[in-house]
PDB file of C-alpha atoms and ligand atoms in Angstrom:
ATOM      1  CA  UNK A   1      -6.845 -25.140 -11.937  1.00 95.00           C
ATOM      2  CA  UNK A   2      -9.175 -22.330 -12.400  1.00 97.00           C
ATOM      3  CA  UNK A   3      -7.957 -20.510  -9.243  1.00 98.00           C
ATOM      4  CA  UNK A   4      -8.689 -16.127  -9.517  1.00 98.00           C
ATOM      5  CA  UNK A   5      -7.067 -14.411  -6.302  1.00 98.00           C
ATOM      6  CA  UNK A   6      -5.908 -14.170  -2.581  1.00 98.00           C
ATOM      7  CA  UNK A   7      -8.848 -13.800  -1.469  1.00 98.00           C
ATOM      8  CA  UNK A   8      -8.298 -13.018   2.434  1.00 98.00           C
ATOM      9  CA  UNK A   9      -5.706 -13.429   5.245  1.00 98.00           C
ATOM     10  CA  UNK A  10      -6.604 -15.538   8.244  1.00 98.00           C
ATOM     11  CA  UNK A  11      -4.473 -14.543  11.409  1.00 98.00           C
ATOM     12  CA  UNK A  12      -4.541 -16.026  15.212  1.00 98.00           C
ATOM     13  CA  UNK A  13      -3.938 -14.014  18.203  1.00 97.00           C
ATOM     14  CA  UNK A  14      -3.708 -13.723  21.521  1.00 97.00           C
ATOM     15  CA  UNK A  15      -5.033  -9.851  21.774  1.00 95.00           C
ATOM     16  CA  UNK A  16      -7.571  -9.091  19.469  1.00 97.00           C
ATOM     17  CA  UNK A  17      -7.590  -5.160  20.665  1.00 96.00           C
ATOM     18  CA  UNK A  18      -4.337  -5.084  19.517  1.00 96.00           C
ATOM     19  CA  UNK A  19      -5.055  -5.970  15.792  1.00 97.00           C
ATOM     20  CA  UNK A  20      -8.749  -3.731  15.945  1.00 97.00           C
ATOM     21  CA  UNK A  21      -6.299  -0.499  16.883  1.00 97.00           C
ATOM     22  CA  UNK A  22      -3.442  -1.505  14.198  1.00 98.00           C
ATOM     23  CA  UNK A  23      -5.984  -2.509  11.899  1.00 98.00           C
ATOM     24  CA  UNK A  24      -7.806   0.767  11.711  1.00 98.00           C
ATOM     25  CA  UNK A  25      -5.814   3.134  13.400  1.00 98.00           C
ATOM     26  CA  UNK A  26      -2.382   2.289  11.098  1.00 98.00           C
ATOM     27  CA  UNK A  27      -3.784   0.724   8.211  1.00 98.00           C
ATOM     28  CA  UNK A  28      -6.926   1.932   8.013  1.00 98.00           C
ATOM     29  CA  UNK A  29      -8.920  -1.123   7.769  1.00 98.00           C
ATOM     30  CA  UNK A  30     -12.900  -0.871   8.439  1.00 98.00           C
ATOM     31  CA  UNK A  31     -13.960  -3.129  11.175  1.00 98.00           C
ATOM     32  CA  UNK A  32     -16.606  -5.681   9.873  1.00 97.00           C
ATOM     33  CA  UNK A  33     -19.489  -7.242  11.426  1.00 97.00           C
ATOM     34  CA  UNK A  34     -17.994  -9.461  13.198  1.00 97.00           C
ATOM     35  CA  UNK A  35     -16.129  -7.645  15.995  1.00 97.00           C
ATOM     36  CA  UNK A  36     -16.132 -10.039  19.547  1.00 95.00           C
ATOM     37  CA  UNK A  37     -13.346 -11.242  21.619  1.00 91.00           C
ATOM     38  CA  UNK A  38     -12.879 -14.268  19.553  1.00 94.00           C
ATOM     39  CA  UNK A  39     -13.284 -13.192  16.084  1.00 97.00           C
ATOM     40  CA  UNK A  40     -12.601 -10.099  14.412  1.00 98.00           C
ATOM     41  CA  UNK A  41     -13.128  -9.154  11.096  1.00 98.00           C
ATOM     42  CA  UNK A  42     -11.370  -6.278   9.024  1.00 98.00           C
ATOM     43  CA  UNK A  43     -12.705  -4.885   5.916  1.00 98.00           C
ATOM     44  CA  UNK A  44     -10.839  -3.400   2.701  1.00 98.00           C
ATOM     45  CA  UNK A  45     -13.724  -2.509   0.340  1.00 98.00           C
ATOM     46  CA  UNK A  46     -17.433  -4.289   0.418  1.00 97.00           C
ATOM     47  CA  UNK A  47     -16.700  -8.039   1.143  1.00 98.00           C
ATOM     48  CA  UNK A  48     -17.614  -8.587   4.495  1.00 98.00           C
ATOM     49  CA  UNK A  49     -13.810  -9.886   5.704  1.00 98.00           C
ATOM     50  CA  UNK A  50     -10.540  -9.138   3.935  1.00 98.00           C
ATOM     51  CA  UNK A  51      -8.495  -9.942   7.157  1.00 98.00           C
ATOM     52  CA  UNK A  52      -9.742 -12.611   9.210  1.00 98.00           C
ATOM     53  CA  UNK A  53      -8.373 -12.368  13.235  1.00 98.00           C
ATOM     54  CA  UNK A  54      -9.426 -15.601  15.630  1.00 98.00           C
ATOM     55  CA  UNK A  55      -8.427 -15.991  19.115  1.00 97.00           C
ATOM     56  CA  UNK A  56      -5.901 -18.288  20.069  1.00 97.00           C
ATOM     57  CA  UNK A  57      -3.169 -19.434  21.689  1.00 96.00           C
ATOM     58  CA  UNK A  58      -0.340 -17.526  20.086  1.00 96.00           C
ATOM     59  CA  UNK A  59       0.643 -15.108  17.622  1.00 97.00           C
ATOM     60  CA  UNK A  60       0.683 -16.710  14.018  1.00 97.00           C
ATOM     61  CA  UNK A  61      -0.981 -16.819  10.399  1.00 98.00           C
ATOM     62  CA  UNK A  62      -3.781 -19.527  10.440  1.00 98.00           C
ATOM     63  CA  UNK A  63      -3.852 -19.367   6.396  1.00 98.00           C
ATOM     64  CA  UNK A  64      -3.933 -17.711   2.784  1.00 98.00           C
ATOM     65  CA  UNK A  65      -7.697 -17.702   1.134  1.00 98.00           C
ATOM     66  CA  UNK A  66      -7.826 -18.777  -2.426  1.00 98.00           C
ATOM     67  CA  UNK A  67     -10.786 -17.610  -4.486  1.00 98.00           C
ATOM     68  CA  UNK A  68     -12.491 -19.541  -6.718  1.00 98.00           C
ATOM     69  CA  UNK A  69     -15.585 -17.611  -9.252  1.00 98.00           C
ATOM     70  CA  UNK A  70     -17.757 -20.837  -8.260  1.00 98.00           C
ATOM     71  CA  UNK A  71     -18.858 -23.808  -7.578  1.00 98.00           C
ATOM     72  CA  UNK A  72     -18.073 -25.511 -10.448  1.00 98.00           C
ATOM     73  CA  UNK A  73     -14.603 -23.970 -10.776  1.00 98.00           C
ATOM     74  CA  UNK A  74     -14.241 -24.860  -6.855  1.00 98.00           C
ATOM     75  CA  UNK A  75     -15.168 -28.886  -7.637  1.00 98.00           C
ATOM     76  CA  UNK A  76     -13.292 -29.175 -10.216  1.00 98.00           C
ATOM     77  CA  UNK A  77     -10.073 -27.729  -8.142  1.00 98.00           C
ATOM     78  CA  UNK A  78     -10.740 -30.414  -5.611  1.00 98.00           C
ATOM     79  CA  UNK A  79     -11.017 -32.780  -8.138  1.00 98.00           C
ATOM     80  CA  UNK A  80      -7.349 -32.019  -9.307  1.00 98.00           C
ATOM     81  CA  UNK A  81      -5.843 -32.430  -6.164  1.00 98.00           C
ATOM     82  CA  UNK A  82      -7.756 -35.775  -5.860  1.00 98.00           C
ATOM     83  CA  UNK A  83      -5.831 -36.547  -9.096  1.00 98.00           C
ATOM     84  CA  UNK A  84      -2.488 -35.269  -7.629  1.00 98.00           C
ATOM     85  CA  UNK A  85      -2.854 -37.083  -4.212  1.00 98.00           C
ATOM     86  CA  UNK A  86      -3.138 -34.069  -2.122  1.00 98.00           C
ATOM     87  CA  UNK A  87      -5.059 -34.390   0.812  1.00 98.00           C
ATOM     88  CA  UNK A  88      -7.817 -31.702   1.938  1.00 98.00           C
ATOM     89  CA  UNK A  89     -10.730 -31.507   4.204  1.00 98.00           C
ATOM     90  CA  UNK A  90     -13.919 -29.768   3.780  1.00 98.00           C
ATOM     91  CA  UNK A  91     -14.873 -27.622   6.489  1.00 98.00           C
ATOM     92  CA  UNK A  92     -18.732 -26.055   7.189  1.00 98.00           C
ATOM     93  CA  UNK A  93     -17.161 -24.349  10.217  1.00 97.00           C
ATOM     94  CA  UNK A  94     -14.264 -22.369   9.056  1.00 98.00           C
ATOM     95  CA  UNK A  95     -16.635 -21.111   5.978  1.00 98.00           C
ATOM     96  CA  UNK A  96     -19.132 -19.460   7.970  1.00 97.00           C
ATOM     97  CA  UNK A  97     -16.641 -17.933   9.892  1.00 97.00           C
ATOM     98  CA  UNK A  98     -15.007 -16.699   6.489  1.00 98.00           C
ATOM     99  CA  UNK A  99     -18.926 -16.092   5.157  1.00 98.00           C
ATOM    100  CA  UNK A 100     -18.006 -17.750   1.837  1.00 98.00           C
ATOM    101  CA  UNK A 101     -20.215 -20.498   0.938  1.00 98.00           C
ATOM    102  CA  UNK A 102     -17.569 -22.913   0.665  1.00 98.00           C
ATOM    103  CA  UNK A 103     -14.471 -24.244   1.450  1.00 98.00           C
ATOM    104  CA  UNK A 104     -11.516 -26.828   1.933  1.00 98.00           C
ATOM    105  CA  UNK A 105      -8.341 -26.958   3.748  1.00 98.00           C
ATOM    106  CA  UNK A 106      -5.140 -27.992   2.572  1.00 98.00           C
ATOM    107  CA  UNK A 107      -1.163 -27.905   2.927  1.00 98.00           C
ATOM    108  CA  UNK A 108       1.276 -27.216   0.706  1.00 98.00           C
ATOM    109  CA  UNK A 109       4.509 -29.055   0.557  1.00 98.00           C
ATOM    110  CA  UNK A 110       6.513 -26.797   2.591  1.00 98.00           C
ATOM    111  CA  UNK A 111       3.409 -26.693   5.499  1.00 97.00           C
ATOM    112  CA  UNK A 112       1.768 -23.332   5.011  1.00 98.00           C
ATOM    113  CA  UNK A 113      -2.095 -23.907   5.149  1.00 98.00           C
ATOM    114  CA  UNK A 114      -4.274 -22.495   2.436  1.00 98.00           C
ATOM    115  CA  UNK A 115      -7.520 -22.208   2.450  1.00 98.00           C
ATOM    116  CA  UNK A 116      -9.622 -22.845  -0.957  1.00 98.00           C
ATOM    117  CA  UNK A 117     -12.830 -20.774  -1.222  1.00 98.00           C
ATOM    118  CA  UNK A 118     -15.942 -19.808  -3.466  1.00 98.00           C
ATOM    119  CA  UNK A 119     -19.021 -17.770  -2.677  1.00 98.00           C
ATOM    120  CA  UNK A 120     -17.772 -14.635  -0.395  1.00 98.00           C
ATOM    121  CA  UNK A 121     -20.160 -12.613   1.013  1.00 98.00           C
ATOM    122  CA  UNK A 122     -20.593  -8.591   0.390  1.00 96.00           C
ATOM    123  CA  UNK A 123     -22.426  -6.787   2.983  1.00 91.00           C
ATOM    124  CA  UNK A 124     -23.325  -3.669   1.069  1.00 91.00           C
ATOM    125  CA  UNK A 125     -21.838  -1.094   3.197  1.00 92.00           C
ATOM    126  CA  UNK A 126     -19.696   0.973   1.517  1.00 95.00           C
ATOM    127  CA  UNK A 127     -15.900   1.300   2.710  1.00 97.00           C
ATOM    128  CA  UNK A 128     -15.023   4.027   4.674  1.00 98.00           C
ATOM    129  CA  UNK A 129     -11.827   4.175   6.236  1.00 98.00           C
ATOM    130  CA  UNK A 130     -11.607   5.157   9.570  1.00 98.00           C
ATOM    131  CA  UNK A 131      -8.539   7.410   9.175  1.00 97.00           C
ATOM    132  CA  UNK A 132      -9.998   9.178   6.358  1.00 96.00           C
ATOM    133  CA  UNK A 133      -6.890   8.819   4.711  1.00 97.00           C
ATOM    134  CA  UNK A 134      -7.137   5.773   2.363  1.00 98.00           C
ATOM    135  CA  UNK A 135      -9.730   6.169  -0.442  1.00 98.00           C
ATOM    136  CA  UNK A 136      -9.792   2.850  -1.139  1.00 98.00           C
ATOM    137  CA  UNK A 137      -7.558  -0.272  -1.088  1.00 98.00           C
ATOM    138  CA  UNK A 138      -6.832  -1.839  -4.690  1.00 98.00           C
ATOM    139  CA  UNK A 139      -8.512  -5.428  -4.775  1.00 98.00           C
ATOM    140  CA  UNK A 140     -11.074  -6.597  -7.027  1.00 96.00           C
ATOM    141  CA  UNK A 141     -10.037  -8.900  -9.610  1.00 96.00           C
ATOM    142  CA  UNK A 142      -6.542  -8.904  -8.219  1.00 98.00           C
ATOM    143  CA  UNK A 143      -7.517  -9.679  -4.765  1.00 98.00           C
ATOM    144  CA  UNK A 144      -6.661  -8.303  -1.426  1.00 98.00           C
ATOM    145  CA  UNK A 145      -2.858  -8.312  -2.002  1.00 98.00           C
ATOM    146  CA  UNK A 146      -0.284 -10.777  -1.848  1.00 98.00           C
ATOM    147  CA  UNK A 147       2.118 -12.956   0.740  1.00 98.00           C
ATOM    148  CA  UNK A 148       5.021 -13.891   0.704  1.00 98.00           C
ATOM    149  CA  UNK A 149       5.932 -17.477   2.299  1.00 98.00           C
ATOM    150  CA  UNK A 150       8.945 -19.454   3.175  1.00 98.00           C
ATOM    151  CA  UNK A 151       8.941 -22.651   1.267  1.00 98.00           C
ATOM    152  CA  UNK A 152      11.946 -25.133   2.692  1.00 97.00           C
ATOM    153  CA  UNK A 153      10.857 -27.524   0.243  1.00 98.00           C
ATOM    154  CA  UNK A 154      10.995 -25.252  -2.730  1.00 98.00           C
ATOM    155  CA  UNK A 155      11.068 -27.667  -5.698  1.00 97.00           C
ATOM    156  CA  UNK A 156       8.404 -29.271  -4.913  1.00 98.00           C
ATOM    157  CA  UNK A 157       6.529 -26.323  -3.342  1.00 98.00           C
ATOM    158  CA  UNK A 158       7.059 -24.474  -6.982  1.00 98.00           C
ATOM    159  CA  UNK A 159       5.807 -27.889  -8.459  1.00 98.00           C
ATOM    160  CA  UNK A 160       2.811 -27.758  -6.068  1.00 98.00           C
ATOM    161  CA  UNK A 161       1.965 -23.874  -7.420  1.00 98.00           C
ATOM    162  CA  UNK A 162       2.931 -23.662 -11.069  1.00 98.00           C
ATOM    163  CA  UNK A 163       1.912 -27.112 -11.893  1.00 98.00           C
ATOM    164  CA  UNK A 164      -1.232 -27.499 -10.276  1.00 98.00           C
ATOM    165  CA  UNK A 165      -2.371 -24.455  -9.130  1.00 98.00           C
ATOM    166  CA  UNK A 166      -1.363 -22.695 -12.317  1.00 98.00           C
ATOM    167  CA  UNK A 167       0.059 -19.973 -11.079  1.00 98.00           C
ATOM    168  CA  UNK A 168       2.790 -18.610 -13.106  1.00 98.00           C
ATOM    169  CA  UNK A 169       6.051 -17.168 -12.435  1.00 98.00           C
ATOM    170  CA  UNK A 170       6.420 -13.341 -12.684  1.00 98.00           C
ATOM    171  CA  UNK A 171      10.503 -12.831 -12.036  1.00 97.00           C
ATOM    172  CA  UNK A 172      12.750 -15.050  -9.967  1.00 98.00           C
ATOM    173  CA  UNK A 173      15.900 -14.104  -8.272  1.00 96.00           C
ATOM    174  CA  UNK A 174      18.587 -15.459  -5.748  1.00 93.00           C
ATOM    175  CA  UNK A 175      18.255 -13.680  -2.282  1.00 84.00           C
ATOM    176  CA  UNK A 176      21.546 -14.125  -0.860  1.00 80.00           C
ATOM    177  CA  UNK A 177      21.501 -17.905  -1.088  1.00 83.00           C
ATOM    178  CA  UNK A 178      17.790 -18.159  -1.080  1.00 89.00           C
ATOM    179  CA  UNK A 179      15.742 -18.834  -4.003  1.00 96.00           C
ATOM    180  CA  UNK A 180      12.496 -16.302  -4.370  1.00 97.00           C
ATOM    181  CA  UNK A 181      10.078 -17.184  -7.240  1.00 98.00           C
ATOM    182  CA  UNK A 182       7.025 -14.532  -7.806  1.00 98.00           C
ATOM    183  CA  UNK A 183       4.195 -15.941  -9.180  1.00 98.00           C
ATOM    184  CA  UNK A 184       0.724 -14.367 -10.577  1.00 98.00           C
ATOM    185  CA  UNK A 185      -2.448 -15.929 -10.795  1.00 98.00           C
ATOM    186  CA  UNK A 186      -4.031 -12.179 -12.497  1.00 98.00           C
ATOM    187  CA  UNK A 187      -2.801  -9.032 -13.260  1.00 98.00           C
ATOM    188  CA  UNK A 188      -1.332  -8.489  -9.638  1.00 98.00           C
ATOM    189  CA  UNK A 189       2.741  -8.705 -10.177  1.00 98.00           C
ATOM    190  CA  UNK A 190       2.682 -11.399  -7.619  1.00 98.00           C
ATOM    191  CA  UNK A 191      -0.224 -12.822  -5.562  1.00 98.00           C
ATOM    192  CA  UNK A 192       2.445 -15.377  -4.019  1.00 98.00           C
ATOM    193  CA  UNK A 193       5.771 -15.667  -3.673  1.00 98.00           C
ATOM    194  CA  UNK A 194       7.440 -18.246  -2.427  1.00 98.00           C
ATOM    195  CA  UNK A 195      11.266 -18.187  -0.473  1.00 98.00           C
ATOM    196  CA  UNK A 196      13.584 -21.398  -0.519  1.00 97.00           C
ATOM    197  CA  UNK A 197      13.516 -20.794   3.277  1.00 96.00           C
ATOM    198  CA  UNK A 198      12.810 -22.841   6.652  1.00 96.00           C
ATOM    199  CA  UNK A 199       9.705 -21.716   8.916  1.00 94.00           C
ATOM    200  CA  UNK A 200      12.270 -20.635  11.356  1.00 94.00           C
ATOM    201  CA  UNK A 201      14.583 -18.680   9.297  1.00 93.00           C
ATOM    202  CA  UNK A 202      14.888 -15.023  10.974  1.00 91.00           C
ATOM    203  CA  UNK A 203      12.949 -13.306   8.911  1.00 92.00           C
ATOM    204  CA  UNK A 204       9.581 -15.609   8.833  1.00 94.00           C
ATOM    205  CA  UNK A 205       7.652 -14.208  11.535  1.00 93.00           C
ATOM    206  CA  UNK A 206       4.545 -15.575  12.952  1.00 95.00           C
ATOM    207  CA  UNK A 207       4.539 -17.874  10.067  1.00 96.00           C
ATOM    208  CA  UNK A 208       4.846 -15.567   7.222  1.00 97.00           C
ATOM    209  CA  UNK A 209       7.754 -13.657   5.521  1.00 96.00           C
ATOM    210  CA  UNK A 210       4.580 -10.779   4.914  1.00 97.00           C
ATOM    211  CA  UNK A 211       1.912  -9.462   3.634  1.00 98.00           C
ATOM    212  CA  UNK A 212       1.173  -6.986   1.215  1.00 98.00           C
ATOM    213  CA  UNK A 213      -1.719  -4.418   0.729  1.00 98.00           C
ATOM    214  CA  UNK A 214      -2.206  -1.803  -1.944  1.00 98.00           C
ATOM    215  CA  UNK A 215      -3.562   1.556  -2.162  1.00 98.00           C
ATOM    216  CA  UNK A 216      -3.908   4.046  -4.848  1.00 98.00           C
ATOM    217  CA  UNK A 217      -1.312   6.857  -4.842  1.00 98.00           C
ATOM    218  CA  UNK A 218       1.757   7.509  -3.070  1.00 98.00           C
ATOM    219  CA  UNK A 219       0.326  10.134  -1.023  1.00 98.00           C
ATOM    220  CA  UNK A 220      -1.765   7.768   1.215  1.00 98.00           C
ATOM    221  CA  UNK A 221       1.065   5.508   1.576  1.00 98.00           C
ATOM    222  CA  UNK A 222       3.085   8.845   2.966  1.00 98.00           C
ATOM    223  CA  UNK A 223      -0.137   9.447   5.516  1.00 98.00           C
ATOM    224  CA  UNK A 224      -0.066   5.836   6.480  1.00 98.00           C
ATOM    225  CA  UNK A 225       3.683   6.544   7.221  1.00 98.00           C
ATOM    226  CA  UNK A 226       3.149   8.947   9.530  1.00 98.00           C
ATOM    227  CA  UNK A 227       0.472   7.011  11.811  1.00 98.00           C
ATOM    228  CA  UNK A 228       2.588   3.822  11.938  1.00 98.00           C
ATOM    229  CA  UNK A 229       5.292   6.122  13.134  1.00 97.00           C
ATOM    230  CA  UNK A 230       2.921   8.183  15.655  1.00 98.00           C
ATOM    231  CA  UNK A 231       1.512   5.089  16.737  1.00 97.00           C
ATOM    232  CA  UNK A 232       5.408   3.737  17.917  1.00 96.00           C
ATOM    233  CA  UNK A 233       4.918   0.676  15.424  1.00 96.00           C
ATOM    234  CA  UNK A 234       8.143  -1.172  14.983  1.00 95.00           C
ATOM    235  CA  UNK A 235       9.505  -1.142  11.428  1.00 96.00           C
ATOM    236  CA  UNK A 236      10.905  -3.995   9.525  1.00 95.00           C
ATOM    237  CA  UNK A 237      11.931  -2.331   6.100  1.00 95.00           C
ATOM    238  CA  UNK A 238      12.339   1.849   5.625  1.00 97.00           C
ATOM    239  CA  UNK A 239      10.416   3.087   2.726  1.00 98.00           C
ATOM    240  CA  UNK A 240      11.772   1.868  -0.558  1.00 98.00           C
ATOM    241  CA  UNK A 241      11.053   0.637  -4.330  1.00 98.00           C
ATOM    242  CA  UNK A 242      11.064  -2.881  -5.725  1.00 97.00           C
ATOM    243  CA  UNK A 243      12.640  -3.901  -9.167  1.00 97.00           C
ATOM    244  CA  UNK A 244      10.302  -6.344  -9.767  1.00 97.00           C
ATOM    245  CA  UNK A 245       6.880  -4.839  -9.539  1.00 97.00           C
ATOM    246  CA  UNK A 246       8.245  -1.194  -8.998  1.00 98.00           C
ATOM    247  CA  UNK A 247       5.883  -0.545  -6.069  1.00 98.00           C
ATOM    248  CA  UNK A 248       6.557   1.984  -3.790  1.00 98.00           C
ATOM    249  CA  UNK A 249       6.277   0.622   0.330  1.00 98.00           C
ATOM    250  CA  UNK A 250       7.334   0.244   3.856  1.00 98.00           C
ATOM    251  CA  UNK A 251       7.298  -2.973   6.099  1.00 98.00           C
ATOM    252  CA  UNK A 252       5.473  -2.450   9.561  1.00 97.00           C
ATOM    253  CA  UNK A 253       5.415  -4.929  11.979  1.00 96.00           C
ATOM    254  CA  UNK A 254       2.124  -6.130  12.932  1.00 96.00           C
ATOM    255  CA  UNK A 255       0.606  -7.827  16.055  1.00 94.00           C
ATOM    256  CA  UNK A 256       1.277 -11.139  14.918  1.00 88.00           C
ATOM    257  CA  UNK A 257       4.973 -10.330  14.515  1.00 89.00           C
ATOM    258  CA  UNK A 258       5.482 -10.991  10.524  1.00 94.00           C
ATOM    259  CA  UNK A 259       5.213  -7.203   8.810  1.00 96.00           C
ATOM    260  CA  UNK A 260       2.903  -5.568   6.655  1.00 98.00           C
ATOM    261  CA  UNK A 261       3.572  -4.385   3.858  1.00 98.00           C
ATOM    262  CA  UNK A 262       1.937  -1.270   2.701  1.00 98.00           C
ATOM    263  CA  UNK A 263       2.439  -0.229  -0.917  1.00 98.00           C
ATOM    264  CA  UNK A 264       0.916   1.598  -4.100  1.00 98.00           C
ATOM    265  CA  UNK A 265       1.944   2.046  -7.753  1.00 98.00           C
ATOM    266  CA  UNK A 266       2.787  -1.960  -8.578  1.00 98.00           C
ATOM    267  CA  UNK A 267       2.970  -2.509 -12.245  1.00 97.00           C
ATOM    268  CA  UNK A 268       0.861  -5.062 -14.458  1.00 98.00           C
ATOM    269  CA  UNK A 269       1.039  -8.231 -15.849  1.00 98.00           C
ATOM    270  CA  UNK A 270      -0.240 -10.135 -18.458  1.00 97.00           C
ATOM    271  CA  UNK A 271      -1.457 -13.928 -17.321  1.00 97.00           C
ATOM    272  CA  UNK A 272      -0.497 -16.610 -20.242  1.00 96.00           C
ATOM    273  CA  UNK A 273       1.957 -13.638 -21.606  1.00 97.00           C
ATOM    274  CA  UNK A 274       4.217 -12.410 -18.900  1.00 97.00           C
ATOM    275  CA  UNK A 275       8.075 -13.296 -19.416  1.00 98.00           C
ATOM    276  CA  UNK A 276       9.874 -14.335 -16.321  1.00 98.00           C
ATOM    277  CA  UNK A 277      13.209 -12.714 -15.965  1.00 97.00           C
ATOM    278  CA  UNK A 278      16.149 -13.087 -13.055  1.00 97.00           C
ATOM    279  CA  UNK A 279      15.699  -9.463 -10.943  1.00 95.00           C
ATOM    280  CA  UNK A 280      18.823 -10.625  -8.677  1.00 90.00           C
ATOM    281  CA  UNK A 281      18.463  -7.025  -7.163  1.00 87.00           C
ATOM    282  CA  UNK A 282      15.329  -6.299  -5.216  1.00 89.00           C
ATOM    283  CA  UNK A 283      15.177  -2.741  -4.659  1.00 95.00           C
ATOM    284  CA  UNK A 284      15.658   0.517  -6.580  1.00 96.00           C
ATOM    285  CA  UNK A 285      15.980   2.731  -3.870  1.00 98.00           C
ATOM    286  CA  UNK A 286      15.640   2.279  -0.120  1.00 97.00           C
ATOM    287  CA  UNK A 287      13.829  -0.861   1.871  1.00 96.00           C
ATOM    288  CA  UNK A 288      16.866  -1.010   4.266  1.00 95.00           C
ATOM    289  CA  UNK A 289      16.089  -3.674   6.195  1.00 92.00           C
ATOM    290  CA  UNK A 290      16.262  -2.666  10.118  1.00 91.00           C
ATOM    291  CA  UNK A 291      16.262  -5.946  11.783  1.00 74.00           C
ATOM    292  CA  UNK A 292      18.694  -8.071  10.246  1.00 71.00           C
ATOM    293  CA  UNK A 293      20.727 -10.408  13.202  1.00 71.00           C
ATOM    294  CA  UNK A 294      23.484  -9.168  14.678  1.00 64.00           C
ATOM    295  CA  UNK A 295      25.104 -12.916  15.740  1.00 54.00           C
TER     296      UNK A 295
HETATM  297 FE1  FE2 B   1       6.003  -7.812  -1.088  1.00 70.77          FE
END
């Protein structure tokens, strides 16, 4: 399956102020032109949506975009899941509230949602963060980042992943009785990785274990730092460095509960050339997790 990036984040909450101020005020994110008080689109360079926030009922991720370069590439992935069994439904609606120009639902075997895309829209305006103090987030060909979700049925979750949607796996490691497989799709370390976890283990929040964005140098991570912490945001995760894809980050909680992760200086890798290898050690330095369960 000819599948190219995460394409965008689609979120439902219950205050969409609340994701407009963290949006731009802590991440820096450029409000799009959508902007009511049922949908609410953030911007991270010139598509028109990069974060997708809906009104609803509670706090939670709706799904993950996956972006196809076309049509045909698009087809052809829904002809492959034909082939595999796996049920998805087309749907007019959510695309032109996504502006791509098309686009199917589906589940994976663990229950997170994706949402399989081609034709996204770019508006032409430039992006200009409102802080002043992100140049530019890193997407592109790598997309707009990467999640992390829990996966209770892991086997066949990897299965679903590496098998069909030909993602392949970056490192893999045992998280204190938890299996974690990072998988790449590009040259992003990891679009996706998945957590041998259930949807209600303590650290899945709002339906997602997190999400990652990227930006260019350290020093805009350090500025982003310092307006979570002026803006009272809780934190999930002090600053720190992963083994795996060496990138430099801290874990903010967001309105819809599961944290963000805001990072820079991720390394490479080769798709069709990488060699997976067991990291059983996350973190070179720091990422102390605050919130682990006292019971
Ligand atoms: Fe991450």
């Amino acid at each position: 399956m000819k599948l190219r990036s995460l394409g965008y984040l689609v979120v439902e909450a219950t205050d969409l102020s609340a994701w407009k101020s963290f949006g731009t005020e802590v991440l820096g994110l450029q409000v799009g032109q959508r902007d009511s008080d049922d949908l609410l689109w953030l911007r991270m360079d010139d598509r028109v949506q990069r974060i997708v926030i809906e009104r609803g009922e509670r706090d939670h991720v709706v799904a993950s975009g996956w972006e196809f370069r076309n049509d045909l590439d698009f087809e052809e992935a829904l002809a492959e899941l034909d082939a595999a069994g796996v049920a998805y439904r087309r749907d007019a609606e959510r695309a032109e509230r996504r502006a791509v120009a098309d686009l199917a639902v589906l589940e994976d075997p663990s229950g997170n949602i994706l949402e399989f895309y081609w034709g996204p829209t770019r508006d032409g305006v430039p992006f200009v963060s409102p802080t002043g103090r992100v140049s530019r987030f890193l997407t592109g060909d790598e997309g707009m980042g990467h999640v992390v979700l829990a996966c209770p049925n892991f086997r066949e979750t990897d299965a679903f992943y590496r098998r069909l949607l030909g993602f392949e796996l970056s490192d893999f490691a045992d998280m204190g009785g938890a299996m974690g497989h990072f998988l790449h799709i590009n040259t992003r370390h990891h679009s996706l990785a998945i957590v041998e976890a259930p949807q209600d283990a303590w650290f899945v929040k709002g339906g997602l274990v997190h999400l990652m964005i990227e930006v260019p140098t350290y020093e805009e991570v350090g500025f982003a730092l310092d307006r979570a912490t002026k803006a009272g945001c809780d934190f999930f995760e002090t600053l720190g460095q992963h083994e795996n894809d060496r990138m430099t980050s801290f874990y903010v909680r967001s309105p819809a509960v599961f944290p963000i992760e805001f990072g820079t200086g991720a390394i490479k890798v080769a798709y069709g050339e990488h060699v997976a290898e067991n990291i059983p050690f996350p973190d070179r330095w720091g990422h102390v997790v605050l919130d682990v369960p006292s019971a």
